């Protein structure tokens, strides 16, 4: 039997639909940046 | 191409309202690129402010010899995000962009692959896989037992067990459809996992320092014990840059189990007639596999093969830190203290007890690995 603590509606969370898979987007951007650094288009980045 | 659902930040429109305003329950429309801009700007703004504050405290300490503690940008970014989320409130216009924190987090993880030689990935990653297997068996059993003791709904118990043993919100979202759980149970499990992640941000570094843990050992522990990827990476980075990257390696090894665990629960609930049967299991495993790990491995392989010079590797590593900057701001922005009281005490109690157990077990496993020369 459900208890009052668990039946109380939690704050709703909504998903955000992006038109692309976030994992693949991260891989694509990451590899593209790495290649740009490799061929000198981007250089000497410091943090 | 498939679409990806990103969990939205838990933020109120107004900090003074105790109940969500009526329009906050309306589904958000798919984001357009201009619609993402305000939230992305907020993420980077908070992250940059955190970096500036770190630099400012360093200058005050070194140039003016003031007794100012050294506080890393990670801490500043999370604290500033928490202040905005909990005291100022996050307007609706910022929410779509804030949800992109996951993209920056995964981009940072892909790029940090440049800091690992493949042999390290295979050795420590392999060790992590072994430790994760032990952790999984124990944590799933204990969470299920605790759920029964505290009389939680069975599917909520499953979600908490999946979330706490694998990778937090991502695992819960992956399991939601597979085991056909209620929206309410999913929300409660996510709230509990995020709350526990926030607690870990404070407790883990303190415990690590008190036990004089090394960077690698602590990083492994944070990666194995802290559930949600963002909180796990932040918990590791709070201890040090080296600890942060070892956390990422252990966490990615742990996340790679997500498909197997969710599939196990899906098959279990389907056998009880309370979820749909999984027809194509290999396809299911591939769909649930966190594919950004492949990007991390690809960069690591390229680095090991000598594709980059040392200077280029340093640049890629710096880029990964720039990517983590908005991700850490996102950790603070989507942590709402109100969830501590809103979710009820039973799921949180099960979560806390389970997490304490997992933290102790994984700490023991890490110490055993280092004392027996298994890790190096």
Coordinates of C-alpha atoms in Angstrom, one line a residue:
Chain A
X1 CA 0.0 0.0 0.0
X2 CA 1.3 3.4 -0.9
X3 CA 2.2 5.7 1.8
X4 CA 1.4 9.4 2.0
X5 CA 5.0 10.2 1.5
X6 CA 5.2 8.4 -1.8
X7 CA 1.9 9.4 -3.2
X8 CA 2.4 13.1 -2.9
X9 CA 3.0 14.5 -6.4
X10 CA 6.6 15.4 -6.8
X11 CA 7.6 18.5 -8.7
X12 CA 7.1 17.7 -12.4
X13 CA 10.1 17.5 -14.6
X14 CA 9.8 18.0 -18.3
X15 CA 12.1 16.6 -20.9
X16 CA 13.6 18.9 -23.5
X17 CA 13.5 17.4 -27.0
X18 CA 16.6 18.2 -29.0
X19 CA 16.6 17.2 -32.7
X20 CA 19.8 15.3 -32.2
X21 CA 21.3 12.7 -29.9
X22 CA 23.3 14.6 -27.3
X23 CA 25.9 11.8 -27.0
X24 CA 26.6 11.9 -30.8
X25 CA 26.7 15.7 -30.8
X26 CA 29.3 15.6 -28.0
X27 CA 31.4 13.1 -29.9
X28 CA 31.1 15.1 -33.1
X29 CA 32.0 18.4 -31.5
X30 CA 34.8 16.8 -29.5
X31 CA 36.5 15.1 -32.4
X32 CA 36.1 18.2 -34.6
X33 CA 37.8 20.4 -32.0
X34 CA 40.6 17.8 -31.6
X35 CA 41.2 17.7 -35.4
X36 CA 41.2 21.5 -35.6
X37 CA 43.8 21.6 -32.8
X38 CA 45.8 18.8 -34.5
X39 CA 46.0 20.8 -37.8
X40 CA 46.8 24.1 -36.2
X41 CA 43.4 25.8 -36.9
X42 CA 43.0 26.2 -33.1
X43 CA 46.2 26.5 -31.1
X44 CA 47.5 27.2 -27.6
X45 CA 44.4 27.1 -25.5
X46 CA 44.9 27.6 -21.8
X47 CA 42.6 27.4 -18.9
Chain B
X1 CA 18.2 10.3 -36.1
X2 CA 16.7 9.7 -32.7
X3 CA 16.0 12.5 -30.4
X4 CA 17.4 12.8 -26.9
X5 CA 15.4 13.8 -23.8
X6 CA 17.3 15.9 -21.4
X7 CA 16.0 16.2 -17.8
X8 CA 15.1 19.7 -17.2
X9 CA 16.6 21.6 -14.2
X10 CA 14.4 21.7 -11.1
X11 CA 14.0 25.3 -10.7
X12 CA 11.1 27.4 -9.6
X13 CA 10.0 30.5 -11.5
X14 CA 9.9 32.4 -8.2
X15 CA 11.9 31.6 -5.1
X16 CA 9.1 32.7 -2.9
X17 CA 6.5 30.4 -4.2
X18 CA 6.2 27.1 -2.3
X19 CA 4.0 25.5 -5.0
X20 CA 4.8 25.3 -8.7
X21 CA 2.9 28.0 -10.6
X22 CA 0.2 26.6 -12.9
X23 CA 2.0 27.3 -16.1
X24 CA 5.2 25.5 -15.0
X25 CA 3.4 22.2 -15.5
X26 CA 2.8 22.9 -19.2
X27 CA 5.1 20.8 -21.4
X28 CA 8.0 22.8 -22.9
X29 CA 8.1 23.0 -26.6
X30 CA 11.1 21.6 -28.5
X31 CA 13.9 24.1 -28.2
X32 CA 15.1 26.2 -31.1
X33 CA 18.7 27.3 -31.3
X34 CA 17.9 31.0 -30.4
X35 CA 15.7 29.7 -27.5
X36 CA 18.8 27.9 -26.1
X37 CA 20.9 31.1 -26.0
X38 CA 19.7 32.7 -22.7
X39 CA 20.3 29.6 -20.7
X40 CA 23.6 28.7 -22.3
X41 CA 24.7 32.3 -21.6
X42 CA 23.7 31.9 -18.0
X43 CA 25.6 28.6 -17.7
X44 CA 28.8 30.2 -19.1
X45 CA 28.3 33.4 -17.2
X46 CA 28.1 31.6 -13.9
X47 CA 31.0 29.4 -14.8
X48 CA 33.2 32.4 -15.9
X49 CA 32.3 34.3 -12.8
X50 CA 33.4 31.3 -10.7
X51 CA 36.7 31.2 -12.6
X52 CA 37.2 35.0 -12.0
X53 CA 36.5 34.6 -8.3
X54 CA 39.1 31.8 -8.1
X55 CA 41.6 34.1 -9.8
X56 CA 40.6 37.0 -7.6
X57 CA 41.1 35.0 -4.4
X58 CA 44.5 33.8 -5.7
X59 CA 45.6 37.4 -6.3
X60 CA 44.4 38.6 -2.9
X61 CA 46.4 35.7 -1.3
X62 CA 49.6 35.9 -3.2
X63 CA 50.0 39.6 -4.1
X64 CA 48.3 41.2 -1.0
X65 CA 49.0 38.4 1.5
X66 CA 45.5 38.4 2.7
X67 CA 44.3 35.3 4.6
X68 CA 41.8 34.2 1.8
X69 CA 41.3 30.5 1.4
X70 CA 42.0 29.0 -2.0
X71 CA 38.6 28.1 -3.5
X72 CA 38.5 26.3 -6.8
X73 CA 36.3 27.5 -9.7
X74 CA 34.3 24.2 -9.4
X75 CA 33.1 25.3 -5.9
X76 CA 32.3 28.8 -7.0
X77 CA 30.4 27.7 -10.0
X78 CA 28.3 25.3 -8.0
X79 CA 27.7 27.8 -5.1
X80 CA 26.7 30.6 -7.6
X81 CA 24.4 28.2 -9.4
X82 CA 22.8 27.1 -6.1
X83 CA 22.3 30.8 -5.1
X84 CA 20.6 31.6 -8.4
X85 CA 18.4 28.5 -8.4
X86 CA 17.3 28.6 -4.8
X87 CA 17.2 32.3 -3.9
X88 CA 16.8 34.3 -7.1
X89 CA 14.9 31.7 -9.2
X90 CA 15.4 30.7 -12.8
X91 CA 13.0 32.3 -15.3
X92 CA 11.4 30.1 -17.8
X93 CA 13.3 31.6 -20.7
X94 CA 16.6 30.2 -19.3
X95 CA 15.4 26.6 -18.8
X96 CA 16.0 25.2 -22.3
X97 CA 19.6 26.5 -22.4
X98 CA 20.3 25.3 -18.9
X99 CA 19.3 21.8 -20.0
X100 CA 22.3 21.8 -22.3
X101 CA 24.6 21.3 -19.3
X102 CA 24.5 17.6 -20.2
X103 CA 26.0 18.4 -23.6
X104 CA 28.9 20.4 -22.1
X105 CA 29.5 17.6 -19.5
X106 CA 29.7 14.9 -22.2
X107 CA 31.9 17.1 -24.4
X108 CA 34.2 17.6 -21.5
X109 CA 34.4 13.9 -20.9
X110 CA 35.1 13.2 -24.6
X111 CA 37.9 15.7 -24.6
X112 CA 39.4 14.6 -21.3
X113 CA 40.2 11.3 -23.1
X114 CA 43.4 13.1 -24.3
X115 CA 44.7 13.0 -20.7
X116 CA 44.6 9.1 -20.7
X117 CA 46.9 6.7 -22.4
X118 CA 45.1 3.7 -23.6
X119 CA 47.0 1.4 -21.3
X120 CA 45.7 3.4 -18.3
X121 CA 42.2 3.2 -19.7
X122 CA 42.5 -0.6 -20.0
X123 CA 44.2 -1.1 -16.6
X124 CA 42.2 1.3 -14.4
X125 CA 39.1 1.0 -16.6
X126 CA 39.3 -2.8 -16.4
X127 CA 39.8 -2.6 -12.6
X128 CA 36.8 -0.2 -12.4
X129 CA 34.7 -2.7 -14.3
X130 CA 35.6 -5.4 -11.8
X131 CA 34.8 -3.2 -8.8
X132 CA 31.6 -2.0 -10.5
X133 CA 30.4 -5.6 -10.9
X134 CA 30.9 -6.2 -7.1
X135 CA 29.3 -2.8 -6.3
X136 CA 26.4 -3.5 -8.5
X137 CA 25.5 -6.9 -7.1
X138 CA 25.7 -5.6 -3.5
X139 CA 24.0 -2.2 -4.1
X140 CA 21.1 -3.6 -6.1
X141 CA 20.5 -6.3 -3.4
X142 CA 20.7 -3.8 -0.5
X143 CA 18.5 -1.1 -2.2
X144 CA 15.8 -3.8 -2.9
X145 CA 15.9 -4.9 0.7
X146 CA 15.7 -1.4 2.0
X147 CA 12.8 -0.6 -0.3
X148 CA 10.9 -3.6 1.1
X149 CA 11.7 -2.6 4.7
X150 CA 10.5 0.9 4.2
X151 CA 7.5 -0.3 2.2
X152 CA 8.2 1.7 -0.9
X153 CA 6.3 0.9 -4.1
X154 CA 8.2 -1.9 -5.9
X155 CA 8.8 0.1 -9.1
X156 CA 10.1 3.1 -7.1
X157 CA 12.4 0.7 -5.3
X158 CA 13.6 -0.5 -8.7
X159 CA 14.2 3.0 -10.0
X160 CA 16.1 4.0 -6.8
X161 CA 18.2 0.8 -7.1
X162 CA 19.0 1.4 -10.8
X163 CA 19.8 5.1 -10.1
X164 CA 22.0 4.6 -7.2
X165 CA 23.9 1.6 -8.6
X166 CA 24.6 2.9 -12.1
X167 CA 24.5 6.5 -13.2
X168 CA 21.7 8.4 -11.5
X169 CA 19.2 10.4 -13.5
X170 CA 20.3 9.0 -16.9
X171 CA 19.8 5.4 -15.7
X172 CA 16.4 6.3 -14.2
X173 CA 15.3 8.0 -17.4
X174 CA 16.4 4.9 -19.3
X175 CA 14.6 2.6 -17.0
X176 CA 11.3 4.6 -16.9
X177 CA 10.2 3.4 -20.3
X178 CA 11.6 0.0 -20.0
X179 CA 9.8 -1.0 -16.8
X180 CA 6.8 1.2 -17.4
X181 CA 7.0 3.1 -14.1
X182 CA 4.7 6.0 -13.0
X183 CA 5.8 9.6 -13.8
X184 CA 5.4 10.2 -10.0
X185 CA 7.8 7.4 -9.0
X186 CA 10.3 8.6 -11.6
X187 CA 10.2 12.2 -10.3
X188 CA 10.6 11.0 -6.7
X189 CA 13.6 8.8 -7.6
X190 CA 15.2 11.6 -9.6
X191 CA 14.7 14.0 -6.7
X192 CA 16.2 11.5 -4.2
X193 CA 19.2 10.9 -6.5
X194 CA 19.9 14.6 -7.1
X195 CA 19.6 15.3 -3.4
X196 CA 22.0 12.6 -2.6
X197 CA 24.4 13.9 -5.2
X198 CA 24.3 17.3 -3.6
X199 CA 25.1 15.8 -0.2
X200 CA 28.1 13.9 -1.8
X201 CA 29.5 17.2 -3.1
X202 CA 30.0 18.2 0.5
X203 CA 30.8 15.0 2.3
X204 CA 33.1 13.1 -0.1
X205 CA 35.9 15.7 -0.3
X206 CA 35.8 16.0 3.5
X207 CA 36.0 12.3 4.0
X208 CA 38.8 12.0 1.4
X209 CA 40.9 14.6 3.1
X210 CA 40.3 13.1 6.5
X211 CA 41.5 9.7 5.2
X212 CA 44.5 11.4 3.4
X213 CA 43.4 9.6 0.2
X214 CA 45.6 10.0 -2.9
X215 CA 44.2 11.7 -6.0
X216 CA 43.8 8.5 -7.9
X217 CA 42.2 6.5 -5.1
X218 CA 39.8 9.3 -4.3
X219 CA 38.9 9.8 -7.9
X220 CA 38.2 6.1 -8.3
X221 CA 36.0 6.2 -5.1
X222 CA 34.0 9.2 -6.3
X223 CA 33.5 7.6 -9.7
X224 CA 32.3 4.3 -8.2
X225 CA 30.1 5.8 -5.4
X226 CA 28.5 9.0 -6.6
X227 CA 25.6 8.3 -8.8
X228 CA 24.8 11.1 -11.2
X229 CA 27.5 11.7 -13.7
X230 CA 27.6 15.5 -13.3
X231 CA 27.7 15.4 -9.5
X232 CA 30.3 12.6 -9.7
X233 CA 32.6 14.5 -11.9
X234 CA 32.2 17.6 -9.8
X235 CA 32.8 15.6 -6.6
X236 CA 36.1 14.4 -8.1
X237 CA 37.1 17.8 -9.4
X238 CA 36.5 19.3 -6.0
X239 CA 39.4 17.1 -4.6
X240 CA 41.8 18.0 -7.4
X241 CA 42.3 18.1 -11.1
X242 CA 43.9 14.6 -11.2
X243 CA 41.2 13.2 -9.0
X244 CA 38.6 14.6 -11.4
X245 CA 40.0 12.8 -14.4
X246 CA 40.2 9.4 -12.5
X247 CA 36.7 10.0 -11.4
X248 CA 35.6 10.3 -15.0
X249 CA 37.4 7.0 -15.9
X250 CA 35.7 5.1 -13.1
X251 CA 32.4 6.7 -13.8
X252 CA 32.4 5.9 -17.5
X253 CA 33.2 2.3 -16.7
X254 CA 30.3 2.2 -14.3
X255 CA 27.9 3.9 -16.8
X256 CA 28.7 1.3 -19.4
X257 CA 26.7 -1.2 -17.4
X258 CA 23.5 0.8 -17.7
X259 CA 22.1 -1.3 -20.6
X260 CA 22.6 -4.6 -18.8
X261 CA 21.0 -3.5 -15.5
X262 CA 18.0 -1.8 -17.2
X263 CA 17.5 -4.8 -19.4
X264 CA 17.5 -7.1 -16.3
X265 CA 14.8 -5.0 -14.6
X266 CA 12.8 -4.8 -17.9
X267 CA 12.9 -8.6 -18.2
X268 CA 11.9 -9.0 -14.5
X269 CA 8.9 -6.6 -14.7
X270 CA 7.8 -8.1 -18.1
X271 CA 7.9 -11.6 -16.5
X272 CA 5.4 -10.2 -13.9
X273 CA 3.2 -8.8 -16.7
X274 CA 3.8 -5.3 -15.6
X275 CA 6.0 -4.1 -18.4
X276 CA 6.3 -4.7 -22.2
X277 CA 8.6 -7.6 -23.3
X278 CA 11.9 -6.7 -24.8
X279 CA 11.9 -8.2 -28.3
X280 CA 15.4 -7.4 -29.5
X281 CA 17.8 -7.5 -26.6
X282 CA 21.1 -6.6 -28.4
X283 CA 19.4 -3.6 -30.0
X284 CA 18.1 -2.6 -26.5
X285 CA 21.6 -2.8 -25.1
X286 CA 23.0 -0.6 -27.9
X287 CA 20.2 1.9 -27.5
X288 CA 20.8 2.3 -23.7
X289 CA 24.6 2.3 -24.0
X290 CA 26.1 5.8 -23.3
X291 CA 27.7 6.4 -26.6
X292 CA 29.8 9.4 -25.5
X293 CA 32.1 6.9 -23.9
X294 CA 33.1 5.9 -27.5
X295 CA 34.2 9.5 -28.1
X296 CA 36.3 9.4 -24.9
X297 CA 37.9 6.2 -26.1
X298 CA 38.5 7.5 -29.6
X299 CA 40.4 10.6 -28.3
X300 CA 42.4 8.4 -25.9
X301 CA 43.4 6.1 -28.7
X302 CA 44.5 9.0 -30.9
X303 CA 46.5 10.4 -28.0
X304 CA 48.2 7.1 -27.4
X305 CA 48.9 6.6 -31.1
X306 CA 50.9 9.9 -31.1
X307 CA 48.4 11.8 -33.3
X308 CA 48.8 14.9 -31.1
X309 CA 51.9 16.7 -29.9
X310 CA 52.3 17.4 -26.1
X311 CA 51.2 21.0 -26.7
X312 CA 48.1 19.9 -28.6
X313 CA 47.2 17.5 -25.8
X314 CA 47.5 20.3 -23.3
X315 CA 45.2 22.4 -25.5
X316 CA 42.6 19.6 -25.7
X317 CA 42.8 19.1 -22.0
X318 CA 42.2 22.9 -21.4
X319 CA 39.3 22.8 -23.8
X320 CA 37.8 20.0 -21.6
X321 CA 38.0 22.2 -18.6
X322 CA 36.3 25.0 -20.5
X323 CA 33.5 22.5 -21.3
X324 CA 33.2 21.5 -17.6
X325 CA 32.8 25.1 -16.6
X326 CA 29.1 25.5 -17.7
X327 CA 28.5 21.8 -16.7
X328 CA 29.4 22.6 -13.0
X329 CA 27.3 25.7 -13.1
X330 CA 24.4 23.5 -14.3
X331 CA 24.9 21.2 -11.3
X332 CA 24.2 24.1 -9.0
X333 CA 21.4 25.5 -11.1
X334 CA 19.4 22.3 -11.1
X335 CA 19.8 21.5 -7.4
X336 CA 16.8 22.8 -5.5
X337 CA 16.9 22.5 -1.7
X338 CA 13.1 22.4 -1.6
X339 CA 13.3 18.8 -3.0
X340 CA 14.8 17.8 0.4
X341 CA 11.4 18.3 2.0
X342 CA 9.1 17.8 -1.0
X343 CA 9.9 14.2 -1.8
X344 CA 8.9 12.7 1.5
X345 CA 11.2 11.0 4.0
X346 CA 10.9 7.3 3.0
X347 CA 12.6 7.5 -0.5
X348 CA 15.3 9.8 0.9
X349 CA 15.9 7.5 3.9
X350 CA 16.2 4.5 1.6
X351 CA 18.5 6.5 -0.7
X352 CA 20.7 7.7 2.2
X353 CA 21.0 4.3 3.8
X354 CA 21.8 2.7 0.5
X355 CA 24.3 5.4 -0.5
X356 CA 26.1 5.1 2.8
X357 CA 26.4 1.4 2.2
X358 CA 27.6 1.9 -1.3
X359 CA 30.1 4.5 -0.2
X360 CA 31.5 2.2 2.5
X361 CA 31.7 -0.8 0.2
X362 CA 33.4 1.1 -2.7
X363 CA 35.8 2.8 -0.2
X364 CA 36.7 -0.7 1.1
X365 CA 37.1 -2.0 -2.5
X366 CA 39.4 1.0 -3.5
X367 CA 41.6 0.6 -0.4
X368 CA 41.8 -3.1 -1.0
X369 CA 42.9 -2.5 -4.6
X370 CA 45.6 -0.1 -3.6
X371 CA 46.8 -2.1 -0.6
X372 CA 47.1 -5.3 -2.7
X373 CA 48.9 -3.6 -5.6
X374 CA 46.0 -4.2 -8.0
X375 CA 45.8 -0.5 -8.8
X376 CA 48.8 1.6 -9.6

